[in-house]
Amino acid sequence: MALLKALLLPLQLWNDVILKIGRGIGIVAIGLMVAAILIQVFFRYVLNNALPWPDEAARFMMLWLTGLMAPTAYRRGGFVAIDLAVRALPERIGAIVSLFLLVVALAVLLVALPIGWKEVTGFSGSFTTASLQTVFIISFTDGFPWLSFEFGWFKMPRSQMMASLLVGVFLLIVVNIELIIRSLIVLLGGGEDLRPIPVGEDEIMAE
């Protein structure tokens, strides 16, 4: 039990801090995505002169806000789920079933992680977007040091869009491991000592 709690503490701190930063960036991304869509609507339907970049910009923001905010939703139980059968089971059996499902989810995420890495470092990641520009490029490689930076005006590489998948899956894995450890502690009878997962004030009010 003590070992599990010792393992849980750094994961909780990591998720509390990193996911909060991710939510902040995700909120900004939502605003920028909406702004890009409204700009395109105005230019296309009012001025009859569609711009080349808003569609790609909105897609870029959508990918990143998903990758950064999905881990928070997963941690707080915000994903769509059919849990009627689990709730109908005795509490202990239901907890075992939930733990099993978390382990299955972890296996799926571990399979997805190298897929995300290949999307970023592979051949498809070397293509560039048609219209988006960036002042720096982050390049991912299979060998050390894994990251390199170039500064200047470049067409945005597809890898910087698909990196949202890699980051999102990694954060989901960390959240999943935290949830597994929490489930194990509950099964062993230490659930009363667990600190609840923090929920934003807006969600508390919505409830």
PDB file of C-alpha atoms in Angstrom:
ATOM      1  CA  MET A   1       0.000   0.000   0.000  1.00  0.00           C
ATOM      2  CA  ALA A   2       2.772   2.434   0.939  1.00  0.00           C
ATOM      3  CA  LEU A   3       4.566   1.666  -2.323  1.00  0.00           C
ATOM      4  CA  LEU A   4       1.438   2.338  -4.358  1.00  0.00           C
ATOM      5  CA  LYS A   5       0.872   5.670  -2.621  1.00  0.00           C
ATOM      6  CA  ALA A   6       4.510   6.610  -3.184  1.00  0.00           C
ATOM      7  CA  LEU A   7       4.109   5.850  -6.888  1.00  0.00           C
ATOM      8  CA  LEU A   8       0.834   7.749  -7.058  1.00  0.00           C
ATOM      9  CA  LEU A   9       2.086  11.044  -5.609  1.00  0.00           C
ATOM     10  CA  PRO A  10       4.431  12.123  -8.458  1.00  0.00           C
ATOM     11  CA  LEU A  11       1.856  11.062 -11.056  1.00  0.00           C
ATOM     12  CA  GLN A  12      -0.808  13.167  -9.327  1.00  0.00           C
ATOM     13  CA  LEU A  13       1.489  16.184  -9.181  1.00  0.00           C
ATOM     14  CA  TRP A  14       2.487  15.757 -12.833  1.00  0.00           C
ATOM     15  CA  ASN A  15      -1.115  15.494 -13.995  1.00  0.00           C
ATOM     16  CA  ASP A  16      -2.293  18.366 -11.797  1.00  0.00           C
ATOM     17  CA  VAL A  17       0.317  20.734 -13.262  1.00  0.00           C
ATOM     18  CA  ILE A  18       0.738  19.549 -16.870  1.00  0.00           C
ATOM     19  CA  LEU A  19      -2.957  19.020 -17.540  1.00  0.00           C
ATOM     20  CA  LYS A  20      -3.765  22.453 -16.153  1.00  0.00           C
ATOM     21  CA  ILE A  21      -1.262  23.965 -18.591  1.00  0.00           C
ATOM     22  CA  GLY A  22      -2.756  21.855 -21.371  1.00  0.00           C
ATOM     23  CA  ARG A  23      -6.263  23.096 -20.558  1.00  0.00           C
ATOM     24  CA  GLY A  24      -5.061  26.680 -20.725  1.00  0.00           C
ATOM     25  CA  ILE A  25      -3.437  26.148 -24.122  1.00  0.00           C
ATOM     26  CA  GLY A  26      -6.526  24.239 -25.271  1.00  0.00           C
ATOM     27  CA  ILE A  27      -8.815  27.143 -24.347  1.00  0.00           C
ATOM     28  CA  VAL A  28      -6.630  29.506 -26.374  1.00  0.00           C
ATOM     29  CA  ALA A  29      -6.677  27.018 -29.260  1.00  0.00           C
ATOM     30  CA  ILE A  30     -10.488  26.905 -29.195  1.00  0.00           C
ATOM     31  CA  GLY A  31     -10.637  30.703 -29.406  1.00  0.00           C
ATOM     32  CA  LEU A  32      -8.163  30.806 -32.294  1.00  0.00           C
ATOM     33  CA  MET A  33     -10.005  28.016 -34.108  1.00  0.00           C
ATOM     34  CA  VAL A  34     -13.325  29.861 -33.864  1.00  0.00           C
ATOM     35  CA  ALA A  35     -11.645  33.097 -34.993  1.00  0.00           C
ATOM     36  CA  ALA A  36     -10.122  31.370 -38.039  1.00  0.00           C
ATOM     37  CA  ILE A  37     -13.492  29.862 -39.005  1.00  0.00           C
ATOM     38  CA  LEU A  38     -15.298  33.213 -38.644  1.00  0.00           C
ATOM     39  CA  ILE A  39     -12.635  34.954 -40.739  1.00  0.00           C
ATOM     40  CA  GLN A  40     -13.065  32.362 -43.483  1.00  0.00           C
ATOM     41  CA  VAL A  41     -16.858  32.658 -43.375  1.00  0.00           C
ATOM     42  CA  PHE A  42     -16.612  36.447 -43.726  1.00  0.00           C
ATOM     43  CA  PHE A  43     -14.153  36.376 -46.603  1.00  0.00           C
ATOM     44  CA  ARG A  44     -15.879  33.508 -48.438  1.00  0.00           C
ATOM     45  CA  TYR A  45     -19.530  34.494 -48.127  1.00  0.00           C
ATOM     46  CA  VAL A  46     -19.364  38.257 -47.665  1.00  0.00           C
ATOM     47  CA  LEU A  47     -16.366  39.251 -49.798  1.00  0.00           C
ATOM     48  CA  ASN A  48     -16.577  36.186 -52.074  1.00  0.00           C
ATOM     49  CA  ASN A  49     -12.801  35.774 -51.781  1.00  0.00           C
ATOM     50  CA  ALA A  50     -11.863  32.752 -49.637  1.00  0.00           C
ATOM     51  CA  LEU A  51      -8.473  32.813 -47.906  1.00  0.00           C
ATOM     52  CA  PRO A  52      -6.095  29.843 -48.252  1.00  0.00           C
ATOM     53  CA  TRP A  53      -5.002  29.500 -44.615  1.00  0.00           C
ATOM     54  CA  PRO A  54      -8.022  29.558 -42.176  1.00  0.00           C
ATOM     55  CA  ASP A  55      -9.114  25.967 -42.903  1.00  0.00           C
ATOM     56  CA  GLU A  56      -5.662  24.567 -42.141  1.00  0.00           C
ATOM     57  CA  ALA A  57      -5.265  26.851 -39.129  1.00  0.00           C
ATOM     58  CA  ALA A  58      -8.601  25.671 -37.685  1.00  0.00           C
ATOM     59  CA  ARG A  59      -7.611  22.037 -38.284  1.00  0.00           C
ATOM     60  CA  PHE A  60      -4.267  22.612 -36.560  1.00  0.00           C
ATOM     61  CA  MET A  61      -5.942  24.156 -33.508  1.00  0.00           C
ATOM     62  CA  MET A  62      -8.567  21.390 -33.376  1.00  0.00           C
ATOM     63  CA  LEU A  63      -5.909  18.667 -33.339  1.00  0.00           C
ATOM     64  CA  TRP A  64      -3.894  20.302 -30.587  1.00  0.00           C
ATOM     65  CA  LEU A  65      -6.828  21.225 -28.358  1.00  0.00           C
ATOM     66  CA  THR A  66      -7.985  17.597 -28.608  1.00  0.00           C
ATOM     67  CA  GLY A  67      -4.553  16.227 -27.735  1.00  0.00           C
ATOM     68  CA  LEU A  68      -4.171  18.580 -24.783  1.00  0.00           C
ATOM     69  CA  MET A  69      -7.692  18.425 -23.320  1.00  0.00           C
ATOM     70  CA  ALA A  70      -8.625  14.767 -23.853  1.00  0.00           C
ATOM     71  CA  PRO A  71      -6.358  13.631 -20.960  1.00  0.00           C
ATOM     72  CA  THR A  72      -8.212  15.932 -18.562  1.00  0.00           C
ATOM     73  CA  ALA A  73     -11.577  14.573 -19.729  1.00  0.00           C
ATOM     74  CA  TYR A  74     -10.297  11.002 -19.326  1.00  0.00           C
ATOM     75  CA  ARG A  75      -8.959  11.692 -15.840  1.00  0.00           C
ATOM     76  CA  ARG A  76     -12.251  13.219 -14.690  1.00  0.00           C
ATOM     77  CA  GLY A  77     -14.406  10.503 -16.243  1.00  0.00           C
ATOM     78  CA  GLY A  78     -15.681  12.823 -18.946  1.00  0.00           C
ATOM     79  CA  PHE A  79     -15.516  10.340 -21.809  1.00  0.00           C
ATOM     80  CA  VAL A  80     -18.753   8.829 -23.045  1.00  0.00           C
ATOM     81  CA  ALA A  81     -19.141   5.442 -21.348  1.00  0.00           C
ATOM     82  CA  ILE A  82     -21.835   2.825 -20.758  1.00  0.00           C
ATOM     83  CA  ASP A  83     -21.239   1.964 -17.103  1.00  0.00           C
ATOM     84  CA  LEU A  84     -24.674   0.619 -16.209  1.00  0.00           C
ATOM     85  CA  ALA A  85     -23.414  -2.978 -16.005  1.00  0.00           C
ATOM     86  CA  VAL A  86     -20.461  -2.039 -13.790  1.00  0.00           C
ATOM     87  CA  ARG A  87     -22.685  -0.067 -11.416  1.00  0.00           C
ATOM     88  CA  ALA A  88     -25.106  -2.987 -11.197  1.00  0.00           C
ATOM     89  CA  LEU A  89     -22.361  -5.304  -9.936  1.00  0.00           C
ATOM     90  CA  PRO A  90     -21.323  -5.565  -6.288  1.00  0.00           C
ATOM     91  CA  GLU A  91     -18.919  -2.763  -5.425  1.00  0.00           C
ATOM     92  CA  ARG A  92     -15.780  -4.893  -5.213  1.00  0.00           C
ATOM     93  CA  ILE A  93     -16.503  -6.836  -8.405  1.00  0.00           C
ATOM     94  CA  GLY A  94     -17.321  -3.592 -10.196  1.00  0.00           C
ATOM     95  CA  ALA A  95     -13.974  -2.162  -9.071  1.00  0.00           C
ATOM     96  CA  ILE A  96     -12.167  -5.237 -10.437  1.00  0.00           C
ATOM     97  CA  VAL A  97     -13.964  -4.914 -13.777  1.00  0.00           C
ATOM     98  CA  SER A  98     -13.073  -1.199 -13.938  1.00  0.00           C
ATOM     99  CA  LEU A  99      -9.436  -2.024 -13.208  1.00  0.00           C
ATOM    100  CA  PHE A 100      -9.452  -4.634 -15.979  1.00  0.00           C
ATOM    101  CA  LEU A 101     -10.868  -2.083 -18.427  1.00  0.00           C
ATOM    102  CA  LEU A 102      -8.153   0.409 -17.439  1.00  0.00           C
ATOM    103  CA  VAL A 103      -5.486  -2.216 -18.148  1.00  0.00           C
ATOM    104  CA  VAL A 104      -7.037  -2.899 -21.564  1.00  0.00           C
ATOM    105  CA  ALA A 105      -7.085   0.843 -22.287  1.00  0.00           C
ATOM    106  CA  LEU A 106      -3.429   1.079 -21.292  1.00  0.00           C
ATOM    107  CA  ALA A 107      -2.558  -1.722 -23.726  1.00  0.00           C
ATOM    108  CA  VAL A 108      -4.345   0.116 -26.539  1.00  0.00           C
ATOM    109  CA  LEU A 109      -2.556   3.376 -25.708  1.00  0.00           C
ATOM    110  CA  LEU A 110       0.822   1.636 -25.645  1.00  0.00           C
ATOM    111  CA  VAL A 111       0.102   0.356 -29.158  1.00  0.00           C
ATOM    112  CA  ALA A 112      -0.939   3.862 -30.258  1.00  0.00           C
ATOM    113  CA  LEU A 113       2.226   5.521 -28.914  1.00  0.00           C
ATOM    114  CA  PRO A 114       4.660   4.168 -31.564  1.00  0.00           C
ATOM    115  CA  ILE A 115       2.051   4.891 -34.237  1.00  0.00           C
ATOM    116  CA  GLY A 116       2.019   8.520 -33.145  1.00  0.00           C
ATOM    117  CA  TRP A 117       5.823   8.570 -33.137  1.00  0.00           C
ATOM    118  CA  LYS A 118       5.918   7.239 -36.713  1.00  0.00           C
ATOM    119  CA  GLU A 119       3.404   9.866 -37.814  1.00  0.00           C
ATOM    120  CA  VAL A 120       5.757  12.545 -36.505  1.00  0.00           C
ATOM    121  CA  THR A 121       9.145  11.145 -37.532  1.00  0.00           C
ATOM    122  CA  GLY A 122       8.159   9.087 -40.580  1.00  0.00           C
ATOM    123  CA  PHE A 123       7.840   9.932 -44.256  1.00  0.00           C
ATOM    124  CA  SER A 124       4.355  11.427 -43.993  1.00  0.00           C
ATOM    125  CA  GLY A 125       5.543  13.886 -41.360  1.00  0.00           C
ATOM    126  CA  SER A 126       8.039  15.404 -43.788  1.00  0.00           C
ATOM    127  CA  PHE A 127       5.309  16.963 -45.941  1.00  0.00           C
ATOM    128  CA  THR A 128       4.346  20.586 -45.344  1.00  0.00           C
ATOM    129  CA  THR A 129       0.983  22.283 -45.139  1.00  0.00           C
ATOM    130  CA  ALA A 130      -0.236  24.199 -48.171  1.00  0.00           C
ATOM    131  CA  SER A 131      -0.551  27.632 -46.602  1.00  0.00           C
ATOM    132  CA  LEU A 132       0.415  27.737 -42.914  1.00  0.00           C
ATOM    133  CA  GLN A 133       3.670  29.483 -42.046  1.00  0.00           C
ATOM    134  CA  THR A 134       5.773  29.178 -38.918  1.00  0.00           C
ATOM    135  CA  VAL A 135       8.793  31.078 -37.588  1.00  0.00           C
ATOM    136  CA  PHE A 136      10.456  27.928 -36.278  1.00  0.00           C
ATOM    137  CA  ILE A 137      10.455  24.215 -36.964  1.00  0.00           C
ATOM    138  CA  ILE A 138      10.729  21.467 -34.354  1.00  0.00           C
ATOM    139  CA  SER A 139      12.153  18.360 -35.999  1.00  0.00           C
ATOM    140  CA  PHE A 140      11.726  14.915 -34.436  1.00  0.00           C
ATOM    141  CA  THR A 141      14.249  12.188 -35.203  1.00  0.00           C
ATOM    142  CA  ASP A 142      14.686   8.553 -34.227  1.00  0.00           C
ATOM    143  CA  GLY A 143      18.187   9.158 -32.855  1.00  0.00           C
ATOM    144  CA  PHE A 144      19.625  11.355 -30.121  1.00  0.00           C
ATOM    145  CA  PRO A 145      18.956  14.246 -29.410  1.00  0.00           C
ATOM    146  CA  TRP A 146      15.469  13.503 -30.844  1.00  0.00           C
ATOM    147  CA  LEU A 147      14.630  17.202 -31.191  1.00  0.00           C
ATOM    148  CA  SER A 148      16.164  19.960 -33.285  1.00  0.00           C
ATOM    149  CA  PHE A 149      15.102  23.568 -33.838  1.00  0.00           C
ATOM    150  CA  GLU A 150      15.352  25.812 -36.891  1.00  0.00           C
ATOM    151  CA  PHE A 151      14.371  29.483 -36.963  1.00  0.00           C
ATOM    152  CA  GLY A 152      13.113  31.468 -39.948  1.00  0.00           C
ATOM    153  CA  TRP A 153       9.965  31.535 -42.065  1.00  0.00           C
ATOM    154  CA  PHE A 154       8.963  28.032 -43.134  1.00  0.00           C
ATOM    155  CA  LYS A 155       5.884  26.249 -44.362  1.00  0.00           C
ATOM    156  CA  MET A 156       4.608  24.339 -41.364  1.00  0.00           C
ATOM    157  CA  PRO A 157       5.514  20.641 -41.574  1.00  0.00           C
ATOM    158  CA  ARG A 158       2.751  18.096 -41.117  1.00  0.00           C
ATOM    159  CA  SER A 159       4.763  16.592 -38.244  1.00  0.00           C
ATOM    160  CA  GLN A 160       3.952  19.612 -36.050  1.00  0.00           C
ATOM    161  CA  MET A 161       0.261  18.938 -36.539  1.00  0.00           C
ATOM    162  CA  MET A 162       0.548  15.194 -35.944  1.00  0.00           C
ATOM    163  CA  ALA A 163       2.665  15.762 -32.834  1.00  0.00           C
ATOM    164  CA  SER A 164      -0.676  16.487 -31.154  1.00  0.00           C
ATOM    165  CA  LEU A 165      -1.460  12.760 -31.462  1.00  0.00           C
ATOM    166  CA  LEU A 166       1.847  11.781 -29.909  1.00  0.00           C
ATOM    167  CA  VAL A 167       1.538  14.265 -27.028  1.00  0.00           C
ATOM    168  CA  GLY A 168      -2.104  13.369 -26.414  1.00  0.00           C
ATOM    169  CA  VAL A 169      -1.424   9.617 -26.275  1.00  0.00           C
ATOM    170  CA  PHE A 170       1.548  10.116 -23.938  1.00  0.00           C
ATOM    171  CA  LEU A 171      -0.529  12.240 -21.550  1.00  0.00           C
ATOM    172  CA  LEU A 172      -3.359   9.697 -21.684  1.00  0.00           C
ATOM    173  CA  ILE A 173      -0.909   6.934 -20.735  1.00  0.00           C
ATOM    174  CA  VAL A 174       0.265   8.885 -17.688  1.00  0.00           C
ATOM    175  CA  VAL A 175      -3.347   9.531 -16.650  1.00  0.00           C
ATOM    176  CA  ASN A 176      -4.201   5.869 -17.222  1.00  0.00           C
ATOM    177  CA  ILE A 177      -1.359   4.699 -14.984  1.00  0.00           C
ATOM    178  CA  GLU A 178      -2.516   7.081 -12.259  1.00  0.00           C
ATOM    179  CA  LEU A 179      -6.065   5.723 -12.507  1.00  0.00           C
ATOM    180  CA  ILE A 180      -4.806   2.131 -12.341  1.00  0.00           C
ATOM    181  CA  ILE A 181      -2.817   2.851  -9.181  1.00  0.00           C
ATOM    182  CA  ARG A 182      -5.811   4.628  -7.628  1.00  0.00           C
ATOM    183  CA  SER A 183      -8.001   1.609  -8.451  1.00  0.00           C
ATOM    184  CA  LEU A 184      -5.508  -0.755  -6.849  1.00  0.00           C
ATOM    185  CA  ILE A 185      -5.413   1.358  -3.692  1.00  0.00           C
ATOM    186  CA  VAL A 186      -9.223   1.347  -3.537  1.00  0.00           C
ATOM    187  CA  LEU A 187      -9.310  -2.433  -3.954  1.00  0.00           C
ATOM    188  CA  LEU A 188      -6.817  -2.824  -1.121  1.00  0.00           C
ATOM    189  CA  GLY A 189      -8.981  -0.739   1.186  1.00  0.00           C
ATOM    190  CA  GLY A 190      -7.088   2.557   1.123  1.00  0.00           C
ATOM    191  CA  GLY A 191      -9.569   4.569  -0.907  1.00  0.00           C
ATOM    192  CA  GLU A 192     -10.557   6.819   2.007  1.00  0.00           C
ATOM    193  CA  ASP A 193      -7.053   8.297   2.122  1.00  0.00           C
ATOM    194  CA  LEU A 194      -6.941   9.208  -1.565  1.00  0.00           C
ATOM    195  CA  ARG A 195      -7.029  12.862  -2.540  1.00  0.00           C
ATOM    196  CA  PRO A 196      -9.930  13.475  -4.946  1.00  0.00           C
ATOM    197  CA  ILE A 197      -9.050  14.381  -8.515  1.00  0.00           C
ATOM    198  CA  PRO A 198      -9.385  18.188  -8.734  1.00  0.00           C
ATOM    199  CA  VAL A 199     -12.313  19.525 -10.731  1.00  0.00           C
ATOM    200  CA  GLY A 200     -12.582  23.058 -12.111  1.00  0.00           C
ATOM    201  CA  GLU A 201     -14.949  25.540 -10.477  1.00  0.00           C
ATOM    202  CA  ASP A 202     -17.006  25.840 -13.661  1.00  0.00           C
ATOM    203  CA  GLU A 203     -17.668  22.097 -13.664  1.00  0.00           C
ATOM    204  CA  ILE A 204     -18.619  22.115  -9.969  1.00  0.00           C
ATOM    205  CA  MET A 205     -21.168  24.842 -10.664  1.00  0.00           C
ATOM    206  CA  ALA A 206     -22.502  22.928 -13.689  1.00  0.00           C
ATOM    207  CA  GLU A 207     -23.146  19.908 -11.519  1.00  0.00           C
TER     208      GLU A 207
END
